Amino acid sequence: SRFYDLRISTPESSPAVPPRVRFVSRVHMNCVDRRTGEIDYDRVPATRNWNRNTGIGSVLTSLRAEMASDANRRTRQPPEGSTF
């Protein structure tokens, strides 16, 4: 079990658009850009299906579910403490 550092920011057009989410801690997931740590909004259900009533908590829950998915759970992770 690890702790991951994320940066979450809300654009001026919020809540019409999802928050910007970027991993600071290096993580290998199929919904995270391996160069920048930014999530792929089309691959995270809460951002892909975003509406004004969706909250940041839903995005975090979706990311946690992605981490636990078979595809990501078996992926070899970078050393703990490494960052983007």
Coordinates of N, CA and C in Angstrom, one line a residue:
S1 N 0.8 -1.2 0.0 CA 0.0 0.0 0.0 C 0.9 1.2 0.0
R2 N 0.6 2.2 -0.9 CA 1.4 3.4 -1.0 C 0.5 4.6 -0.9
F3 N 1.2 5.7 -0.6 CA 0.5 7.0 -0.7 C 1.0 7.7 -2.0
Y4 N 0.0 8.4 -2.7 CA 0.3 9.1 -3.9 C 0.0 10.6 -3.7
D5 N 0.9 11.4 -4.3 CA 0.7 12.8 -4.2 C 0.1 13.3 -5.5
L6 N -1.0 14.0 -5.4 CA -1.8 14.5 -6.6 C -1.9 16.0 -6.5
R7 N -1.9 16.6 -7.7 CA -2.2 18.1 -7.8 C -3.6 18.2 -8.5
I8 N -4.5 18.8 -7.8 CA -5.8 19.0 -8.4 C -6.1 20.5 -8.4
S9 N -6.5 21.0 -9.6 CA -6.8 22.4 -9.8 C -8.2 22.5 -10.5
T10 N -8.9 23.5 -10.2 CA -10.2 23.7 -10.9 C -10.1 24.9 -11.8
P11 N -10.4 24.7 -13.1 CA -10.3 25.8 -14.0 C -11.4 26.8 -13.8
E12 N -11.3 28.0 -14.4 CA -12.3 29.0 -14.2 C -13.6 28.6 -14.7
S13 N -13.7 27.7 -15.6 CA -15.0 27.3 -16.2 C -15.6 26.2 -15.3
S14 N -15.1 25.9 -14.2 CA -15.6 24.9 -13.3 C -16.9 25.4 -12.7
P15 N -18.0 24.7 -12.5 CA -18.0 23.2 -12.6 C -18.5 22.6 -13.9
A16 N -18.4 23.5 -15.0 CA -18.8 23.0 -16.3 C -17.8 22.0 -16.9
V17 N -16.6 22.1 -16.4 CA -15.5 21.1 -16.9 C -14.9 20.5 -15.7
P18 N -14.3 19.3 -15.9 CA -13.7 18.6 -14.7 C -12.5 19.3 -14.2
P19 N -12.1 19.0 -13.0 CA -10.8 19.5 -12.5 C -9.6 18.9 -13.2
R20 N -8.5 19.7 -13.2 CA -7.3 19.1 -13.8 C -6.6 18.3 -12.7
V21 N -6.2 17.1 -13.0 CA -5.6 16.2 -12.1 C -4.3 15.7 -12.6
R22 N -3.3 15.8 -11.8 CA -1.9 15.4 -12.2 C -1.3 14.7 -11.0
F23 N -0.8 13.5 -11.3 CA 0.0 12.8 -10.3 C 1.4 13.4 -10.1
V24 N 1.8 13.7 -8.9 CA 3.1 14.2 -8.7 C 4.0 12.9 -8.4
S25 N 3.5 12.0 -7.7 CA 4.1 10.7 -7.5 C 4.1 9.9 -8.8
R26 N 5.2 9.3 -9.2 CA 5.2 8.5 -10.4 C 4.3 7.3 -10.2
V27 N 3.5 7.0 -11.2 CA 2.6 5.8 -11.1 C 2.5 5.3 -12.6
H28 N 2.4 4.0 -12.7 CA 2.1 3.5 -14.0 C 0.7 3.0 -14.0
M29 N -0.2 3.7 -14.7 CA -1.6 3.3 -14.9 C -2.0 3.6 -16.3
N30 N -2.9 2.9 -16.9 CA -3.3 3.1 -18.3 C -4.1 4.4 -18.5
C31 N -4.4 5.1 -17.4 CA -5.2 6.3 -17.6 C -4.3 7.5 -17.2
V32 N -3.0 7.3 -17.0 CA -2.1 8.4 -16.6 C -0.9 8.5 -17.6
D33 N -0.7 9.7 -18.1 CA 0.4 10.0 -19.0 C 1.7 9.7 -18.3
R34 N 2.6 8.8 -18.9 CA 3.8 8.4 -18.2 C 4.9 9.5 -18.3
R35 N 4.7 10.5 -19.1 CA 5.7 11.6 -19.1 C 5.3 12.7 -18.2
T36 N 4.0 13.0 -18.0 CA 3.6 14.2 -17.3 C 2.9 13.9 -16.0
G37 N 2.3 12.7 -15.9 CA 1.5 12.4 -14.7 C 0.1 12.8 -14.8
E38 N -0.3 13.5 -15.9 CA -1.7 14.0 -16.1 C -2.6 12.8 -16.4
I39 N -3.8 12.9 -15.8 CA -4.7 11.8 -16.2 C -5.3 12.0 -17.6
D40 N -5.7 10.9 -18.2 CA -6.3 10.9 -19.5 C -7.8 11.0 -19.2
Y41 N -8.4 12.1 -19.5 CA -9.8 12.4 -19.1 C -10.8 11.4 -19.8
D42 N -10.4 10.9 -20.9 CA -11.3 9.9 -21.6 C -11.3 8.5 -21.0
R43 N -10.3 8.3 -20.2 CA -10.2 6.9 -19.6 C -10.6 6.8 -18.2
V44 N -10.9 7.9 -17.5 CA -11.4 7.9 -16.2 C -12.9 8.2 -16.2
P45 N -13.7 7.3 -15.7 CA -15.2 7.4 -15.9 C -15.7 8.7 -15.3
A46 N -15.3 9.2 -14.2 CA -15.8 10.4 -13.6 C -15.5 11.6 -14.4
T47 N -14.4 11.7 -15.1 CA -14.1 12.8 -16.0 C -14.7 12.7 -17.4
R48 N -14.7 11.4 -17.8 CA -15.3 11.2 -19.2 C -16.8 11.5 -19.2
N49 N -17.5 11.2 -18.1 CA -18.9 11.5 -17.9 C -19.2 12.7 -17.1
W50 N -18.3 13.6 -17.1 CA -18.5 14.8 -16.2 C -19.7 15.6 -16.5
N51 N -20.3 16.1 -15.4 CA -21.4 17.0 -15.5 C -21.3 18.0 -14.3
R52 N -22.1 19.0 -14.3 CA -22.0 20.0 -13.2 C -22.2 19.5 -11.8
N53 N -22.9 18.3 -11.7 CA -23.2 17.7 -10.4 C -22.1 16.7 -9.9
T54 N -21.1 16.5 -10.7 CA -20.1 15.6 -10.4 C -19.1 16.4 -9.5
G55 N -18.5 15.7 -8.5 CA -17.5 16.4 -7.7 C -16.1 15.8 -7.8
I56 N -15.2 16.5 -7.1 CA -13.8 16.0 -7.1 C -13.7 14.6 -6.4
G57 N -14.6 14.4 -5.4 CA -14.6 13.1 -4.7 C -14.9 12.0 -5.7
S58 N -15.8 12.2 -6.7 CA -16.1 11.2 -7.7 C -14.8 10.9 -8.6
V59 N -14.1 11.9 -8.9 CA -12.8 11.7 -9.6 C -11.8 10.9 -8.9
L60 N -11.7 11.2 -7.6 CA -10.8 10.4 -6.8 C -11.2 9.0 -6.6
T61 N -12.5 8.8 -6.5 CA -13.1 7.4 -6.4 C -12.8 6.6 -7.7
S62 N -13.0 7.3 -8.8 CA -12.7 6.7 -10.1 C -11.3 6.3 -10.2
L63 N -10.4 7.2 -9.8 CA -8.9 6.9 -9.9 C -8.6 5.7 -9.0
R64 N -9.2 5.6 -7.8 CA -8.9 4.5 -6.9 C -9.4 3.2 -7.5
A65 N -10.6 3.2 -8.2 CA -11.1 2.0 -8.9 C -10.2 1.6 -10.0
E66 N -9.6 2.6 -10.7 CA -8.7 2.3 -11.8 C -7.4 1.7 -11.3
M67 N -6.9 2.1 -10.1 CA -5.7 1.5 -9.5 C -6.0 0.1 -9.1
A68 N -7.2 -0.2 -8.7 CA -7.5 -1.6 -8.3 C -7.9 -2.5 -9.5
S69 N -8.1 -2.0 -10.7 CA -8.5 -2.8 -11.8 C -7.4 -3.8 -12.1
D70 N -7.8 -4.9 -12.7 CA -6.8 -6.0 -13.1 C -5.7 -5.4 -13.9
A71 N -6.0 -4.6 -14.9 CA -5.0 -4.1 -15.8 C -3.9 -3.3 -15.1
N72 N -4.3 -2.5 -14.1 CA -3.4 -1.6 -13.4 C -2.7 -2.2 -12.2
R73 N -3.5 -3.1 -11.5 CA -3.0 -3.7 -10.3 C -1.7 -4.6 -10.5
R74 N -1.7 -5.2 -11.7 CA -0.5 -6.0 -12.0 C 0.6 -5.3 -12.7
T75 N 0.5 -4.1 -13.0 CA 1.5 -3.3 -13.6 C 2.6 -3.0 -12.6
R76 N 3.9 -3.2 -13.1 CA 5.0 -2.9 -12.2 C 5.1 -1.4 -12.0
Q77 N 5.3 -1.0 -10.8 CA 5.3 0.4 -10.4 C 6.7 1.0 -10.3
P78 N 6.9 2.3 -10.5 CA 8.2 2.9 -10.2 C 8.6 2.8 -8.8
P79 N 9.8 3.0 -8.4 CA 10.2 2.9 -7.0 C 9.4 4.0 -6.2
E80 N 9.1 3.6 -5.0 CA 8.4 4.5 -4.1 C 9.2 5.8 -3.9
G81 N 8.5 6.9 -3.9 CA 9.2 8.2 -3.7 C 9.6 8.9 -5.0
S82 N 9.5 8.2 -6.1 CA 9.9 8.9 -7.4 C 8.7 9.8 -7.8
T83 N 9.1 10.9 -8.5 CA 8.1 11.9 -8.9 C 8.2 12.2 -10.4
F84 N 7.2 12.9 -10.9 CA 7.3 13.4 -12.3 C 8.0 14.7 -12.3

